[in-house]
Amino acid sequence: MLQGGWSRSLGLIVALAVLVLVVGCSLALGARPVSFGRVWDALTSARPTDPDAARDWSVVRSLRVPRTILGLLVGGALGLTGTLIQGLTRNPLADPGILGVQAGASLAVVIGINSVAIADPLGYVWFGFAGAAVSGAVVYALGSLGRGGASPVKLALAGAAMSALLVALTSAVLLSNQATLNEYRFWAVGSLAGREDDVVRAVAPFIVVGAVFGLTRGRSLNGLALGDDVARGLGLSLVWARIAAALAIIVLCGAAVAGAGPIVFVGLVIPHLARAISGPDYRWILIWSLVLAPSLLLGADTVGRLIARPGEVQVGIMTAVVGTPVFIAIIRRRNLADL
């Protein structure tokens, strides 16, 4: 754990340097390797006349730049979402799926494919975001019923019940239409491939606004972590704290899932790593999650491109492969009650 402001700041500089390195690898490595020099030329210069250099320029500018930017956005969104959900529910095993957001996005995409035959990533964005927003709002409303309002346990239970219902509905639609199933399965695996500039432009405003708003939730999450009675004694409005965190979760997770599909383990593992580095203060955990998560996502995406050339292993599969042993190691080293 890093102690003191200087140590934390120096650690963040190192983490940012690692992220820059991962971004460079994401732009340079893949089925067609491109030297770092040509990557720089592609980012700073017009299309060259040399045919080989022109192909490298096109690969970097047309394919890898949008993919890398989307990875930065989605990774940061998932990292922040995982931290916000774990802080809101006080549940160390919570992830972006616990509030039904991913399941809602998936059902909306299936409905879009089945009803209006959407077949491009931009169409997935809007349907997925709408489904995530609606399901998140319904879960919060259900969790707020009864005495005591939206408690962490009630939110988790409402999210689990809603997720089960939405998954069942999604399966029912898929099983009734083979064409919908064929189209949906490419999105559902979770991928940064094939996402062009229009997808980045569609999700970027939501993720940026959600990230700025989510980063301001650190103080209220610190209060919620102390328990409801202590938080009230400190002057924290529990209703507003939970509504604000839930809004940030819906916007961030909805946009991330809509843009890249349901990618697992990033929002579950990263908050634990950030907490181990920065300590229990959510103001720092949120910042570290924003930096660490894109490194994990882009690193996994780059490795997935290298191990199956000329094809690739989708990033949703790679994060599951990478995240599972990391999460098992975290659980073995620490008691859940202490997380």
mmCIF file of C-alpha atoms in Angstrom, residues 22-197:
data_model
loop_
_atom_site.group_PDB
_atom_site.id
_atom_site.type_symbol
_atom_site.label_atom_id
_atom_site.label_comp_id
_atom_site.label_asym_id
_atom_site.label_seq_id
_atom_site.Cartn_x
_atom_site.Cartn_y
_atom_site.Cartn_z
ATOM 1 C CA VAL A 22 0.331 -0.378 -23.276
ATOM 2 C CA VAL A 23 -1.320 2.124 -25.637
ATOM 3 C CA GLY A 24 1.808 2.101 -27.806
ATOM 4 C CA CYS A 25 1.771 -1.695 -27.937
ATOM 5 C CA SER A 26 -1.923 -1.660 -28.822
ATOM 6 C CA LEU A 27 -1.185 0.592 -31.782
ATOM 7 C CA ALA A 28 1.919 -1.310 -32.951
ATOM 8 C CA LEU A 29 1.192 -5.006 -32.382
ATOM 9 C CA GLY A 30 -1.257 -7.325 -34.080
ATOM 10 C CA ALA A 31 -1.685 -9.459 -37.176
ATOM 11 C CA ARG A 32 0.410 -6.864 -39.042
ATOM 12 C CA PRO A 33 3.226 -5.598 -36.780
ATOM 13 C CA VAL A 34 4.018 -1.911 -37.205
ATOM 14 C CA SER A 35 7.190 -0.295 -35.894
ATOM 15 C CA PHE A 36 6.832 2.393 -33.246
ATOM 16 C CA GLY A 37 8.412 4.842 -35.651
ATOM 17 C CA ARG A 38 5.725 4.238 -38.248
ATOM 18 C CA VAL A 39 3.057 4.389 -35.555
ATOM 19 C CA TRP A 40 4.314 7.864 -34.671
ATOM 20 C CA ASP A 41 4.372 8.866 -38.351
ATOM 21 C CA ALA A 42 0.801 7.602 -38.777
ATOM 22 C CA LEU A 43 -0.344 9.705 -35.818
ATOM 23 C CA THR A 44 1.451 12.870 -36.868
ATOM 24 C CA SER A 45 1.758 12.804 -40.672
ATOM 25 C CA ALA A 46 -0.405 12.597 -43.757
ATOM 26 C CA ARG A 47 -0.779 9.348 -45.690
ATOM 27 C CA PRO A 48 2.599 8.494 -47.287
ATOM 28 C CA THR A 49 3.071 7.616 -50.959
ATOM 29 C CA ASP A 50 5.165 4.487 -50.344
ATOM 30 C CA PRO A 51 2.759 1.506 -50.625
ATOM 31 C CA ASP A 52 4.138 -0.423 -47.642
ATOM 32 C CA ALA A 53 4.189 2.654 -45.405
ATOM 33 C CA ALA A 54 0.705 3.563 -46.642
ATOM 34 C CA ARG A 55 -0.627 0.166 -45.544
ATOM 35 C CA ASP A 56 0.886 0.639 -42.085
ATOM 36 C CA TRP A 57 -0.579 4.152 -41.939
ATOM 37 C CA SER A 58 -4.023 2.803 -42.827
ATOM 38 C CA VAL A 59 -3.835 -0.032 -40.267
ATOM 39 C CA VAL A 60 -2.902 2.368 -37.464
ATOM 40 C CA ARG A 61 -5.219 5.249 -38.326
ATOM 41 C CA SER A 62 -8.279 3.348 -39.530
ATOM 42 C CA LEU A 63 -8.254 0.235 -37.333
ATOM 43 C CA ARG A 64 -6.067 0.532 -34.258
ATOM 44 C CA VAL A 65 -6.588 4.139 -33.216
ATOM 45 C CA PRO A 66 -10.396 3.801 -32.835
ATOM 46 C CA ARG A 67 -9.926 0.413 -31.173
ATOM 47 C CA THR A 68 -7.382 1.779 -28.697
ATOM 48 C CA ILE A 69 -9.426 4.868 -27.855
ATOM 49 C CA LEU A 70 -12.474 2.684 -27.266
ATOM 50 C CA GLY A 71 -10.373 0.412 -25.050
ATOM 51 C CA LEU A 72 -9.270 3.401 -22.974
ATOM 52 C CA LEU A 73 -12.840 4.612 -22.606
ATOM 53 C CA VAL A 74 -14.421 1.221 -21.884
ATOM 54 C CA GLY A 75 -11.622 0.162 -19.543
ATOM 55 C CA GLY A 76 -11.864 3.344 -17.499
ATOM 56 C CA ALA A 77 -15.653 3.080 -17.403
ATOM 57 C CA LEU A 78 -15.598 -0.533 -16.201
ATOM 58 C CA GLY A 79 -12.957 0.193 -13.569
ATOM 59 C CA LEU A 80 -14.938 3.114 -12.166
ATOM 60 C CA THR A 81 -18.188 1.157 -12.362
ATOM 61 C CA GLY A 82 -16.773 -1.743 -10.374
ATOM 62 C CA THR A 83 -15.469 0.579 -7.675
ATOM 63 C CA LEU A 84 -18.736 2.493 -7.456
ATOM 64 C CA ILE A 85 -20.811 -0.693 -7.238
ATOM 65 C CA GLN A 86 -18.612 -2.235 -4.560
ATOM 66 C CA GLY A 87 -18.759 0.991 -2.570
ATOM 67 C CA LEU A 88 -22.508 1.419 -3.038
ATOM 68 C CA THR A 89 -23.408 -2.142 -2.076
ATOM 69 C CA ARG A 90 -20.548 -2.638 0.409
ATOM 70 C CA ASN A 91 -20.059 -5.962 -1.345
ATOM 71 C CA PRO A 92 -16.458 -6.936 -2.307
ATOM 72 C CA LEU A 93 -17.760 -9.425 -4.876
ATOM 73 C CA ALA A 94 -19.992 -6.914 -6.661
ATOM 74 C CA ASP A 95 -19.364 -6.226 -10.330
ATOM 75 C CA PRO A 96 -21.174 -4.343 -13.128
ATOM 76 C CA GLY A 97 -23.595 -7.239 -13.543
ATOM 77 C CA ILE A 98 -24.977 -7.139 -10.003
ATOM 78 C CA LEU A 99 -27.444 -4.297 -10.656
ATOM 79 C CA GLY A 100 -28.785 -5.890 -13.828
ATOM 80 C CA VAL A 101 -27.135 -3.283 -16.068
ATOM 81 C CA GLN A 102 -25.303 -5.746 -18.315
ATOM 82 C CA ALA A 103 -28.335 -8.024 -18.554
ATOM 83 C CA GLY A 104 -30.543 -5.051 -19.464
ATOM 84 C CA ALA A 105 -28.142 -3.950 -22.186
ATOM 85 C CA SER A 106 -28.005 -7.477 -23.596
ATOM 86 C CA LEU A 107 -31.793 -7.815 -23.726
ATOM 87 C CA ALA A 108 -32.148 -4.435 -25.428
ATOM 88 C CA VAL A 109 -29.576 -5.398 -28.081
ATOM 89 C CA VAL A 110 -31.407 -8.683 -28.699
ATOM 90 C CA ILE A 111 -34.696 -6.830 -29.084
ATOM 91 C CA GLY A 112 -33.041 -4.409 -31.491
ATOM 92 C CA ILE A 113 -31.589 -7.213 -33.602
ATOM 93 C CA ASN A 114 -34.869 -9.126 -33.590
ATOM 94 C CA SER A 115 -37.271 -6.237 -34.178
ATOM 95 C CA VAL A 116 -35.442 -3.692 -36.329
ATOM 96 C CA ALA A 117 -32.558 -5.877 -37.582
ATOM 97 C CA ILE A 118 -29.716 -3.724 -36.303
ATOM 98 C CA ALA A 119 -26.440 -5.147 -37.551
ATOM 99 C CA ASP A 120 -23.845 -2.453 -36.925
ATOM 100 C CA PRO A 121 -22.014 -1.505 -33.703
ATOM 101 C CA LEU A 122 -23.544 1.974 -33.630
ATOM 102 C CA GLY A 123 -27.013 0.440 -33.419
ATOM 103 C CA TYR A 124 -25.861 -1.712 -30.519
ATOM 104 C CA VAL A 125 -24.710 1.405 -28.686
ATOM 105 C CA TRP A 126 -28.084 3.073 -28.499
ATOM 106 C CA PHE A 127 -30.112 -0.042 -27.768
ATOM 107 C CA GLY A 128 -27.593 -1.248 -25.200
ATOM 108 C CA PHE A 129 -27.426 2.087 -23.440
ATOM 109 C CA ALA A 130 -31.207 2.379 -23.256
ATOM 110 C CA GLY A 131 -31.531 -1.156 -21.857
ATOM 111 C CA ALA A 132 -28.861 -0.533 -19.244
ATOM 112 C CA ALA A 133 -30.467 2.712 -18.127
ATOM 113 C CA VAL A 134 -33.963 1.234 -17.841
ATOM 114 C CA SER A 135 -32.855 -1.912 -15.993
ATOM 115 C CA GLY A 136 -30.667 0.079 -13.604
ATOM 116 C CA ALA A 137 -33.508 2.457 -12.826
ATOM 117 C CA VAL A 138 -35.935 -0.424 -12.205
ATOM 118 C CA VAL A 139 -33.465 -2.183 -9.911
ATOM 119 C CA TYR A 140 -32.926 0.967 -7.893
ATOM 120 C CA ALA A 141 -36.686 1.551 -7.633
ATOM 121 C CA LEU A 142 -37.237 -2.017 -6.428
ATOM 122 C CA GLY A 143 -34.377 -1.737 -3.970
ATOM 123 C CA SER A 144 -35.871 1.459 -2.558
ATOM 124 C CA LEU A 145 -39.218 -0.112 -1.660
ATOM 125 C CA GLY A 146 -40.079 -0.686 1.970
ATOM 126 C CA ARG A 147 -38.616 0.699 5.149
ATOM 127 C CA GLY A 148 -35.066 2.013 5.126
ATOM 128 C CA GLY A 149 -34.924 2.874 1.441
ATOM 129 C CA ALA A 150 -32.249 1.524 -0.874
ATOM 130 C CA SER A 151 -30.001 -0.496 1.417
ATOM 131 C CA PRO A 152 -26.964 -2.369 -0.011
ATOM 132 C CA VAL A 153 -28.556 -5.772 0.615
ATOM 133 C CA LYS A 154 -31.856 -4.783 -1.022
ATOM 134 C CA LEU A 155 -30.068 -3.353 -4.063
ATOM 135 C CA ALA A 156 -28.002 -6.521 -4.482
ATOM 136 C CA LEU A 157 -31.051 -8.771 -4.149
ATOM 137 C CA ALA A 158 -33.107 -6.650 -6.536
ATOM 138 C CA GLY A 159 -30.235 -6.670 -9.032
ATOM 139 C CA ALA A 160 -29.825 -10.446 -8.826
ATOM 140 C CA ALA A 161 -33.551 -11.010 -9.324
ATOM 141 C CA MET A 162 -33.736 -8.566 -12.239
ATOM 142 C CA SER A 163 -30.640 -10.103 -13.872
ATOM 143 C CA ALA A 164 -32.201 -13.579 -13.690
ATOM 144 C CA LEU A 165 -35.391 -12.312 -15.298
ATOM 145 C CA LEU A 166 -33.596 -10.400 -18.052
ATOM 146 C CA VAL A 167 -31.305 -13.325 -18.871
ATOM 147 C CA ALA A 168 -34.342 -15.602 -19.148
ATOM 148 C CA LEU A 169 -36.089 -13.161 -21.485
ATOM 149 C CA THR A 170 -32.939 -12.793 -23.571
ATOM 150 C CA SER A 171 -32.628 -16.569 -23.918
ATOM 151 C CA ALA A 172 -36.271 -16.851 -24.906
ATOM 152 C CA VAL A 173 -35.835 -14.360 -27.754
ATOM 153 C CA LEU A 174 -32.580 -15.958 -28.930
ATOM 154 C CA LEU A 175 -33.954 -19.485 -28.946
ATOM 155 C CA SER A 176 -36.930 -18.387 -31.022
ATOM 156 C CA ASN A 177 -34.850 -16.782 -33.779
ATOM 157 C CA GLN A 178 -31.663 -18.373 -35.151
ATOM 158 C CA ALA A 179 -30.725 -15.289 -37.167
ATOM 159 C CA THR A 180 -30.877 -13.130 -34.022
ATOM 160 C CA LEU A 181 -28.722 -15.655 -32.162
ATOM 161 C CA ASN A 182 -26.092 -15.635 -34.913
ATOM 162 C CA GLU A 183 -25.896 -11.851 -34.935
ATOM 163 C CA TYR A 184 -25.988 -11.472 -31.141
ATOM 164 C CA ARG A 185 -23.232 -13.938 -30.318
ATOM 165 C CA PHE A 186 -20.561 -11.770 -31.957
ATOM 166 C CA TRP A 187 -21.509 -8.827 -29.756
ATOM 167 C CA ALA A 188 -22.057 -10.839 -26.568
ATOM 168 C CA VAL A 189 -18.518 -12.225 -26.386
ATOM 169 C CA GLY A 190 -17.154 -8.730 -25.651
ATOM 170 C CA SER A 191 -14.791 -7.216 -28.208
ATOM 171 C CA LEU A 192 -13.032 -4.038 -29.294
ATOM 172 C CA ALA A 193 -12.638 -5.325 -32.868
ATOM 173 C CA GLY A 194 -14.687 -3.810 -35.661
ATOM 174 C CA ARG A 195 -15.609 -0.696 -33.696
ATOM 175 C CA GLU A 196 -15.078 2.380 -35.849
ATOM 176 C CA ASP A 197 -14.981 6.100 -35.190
#
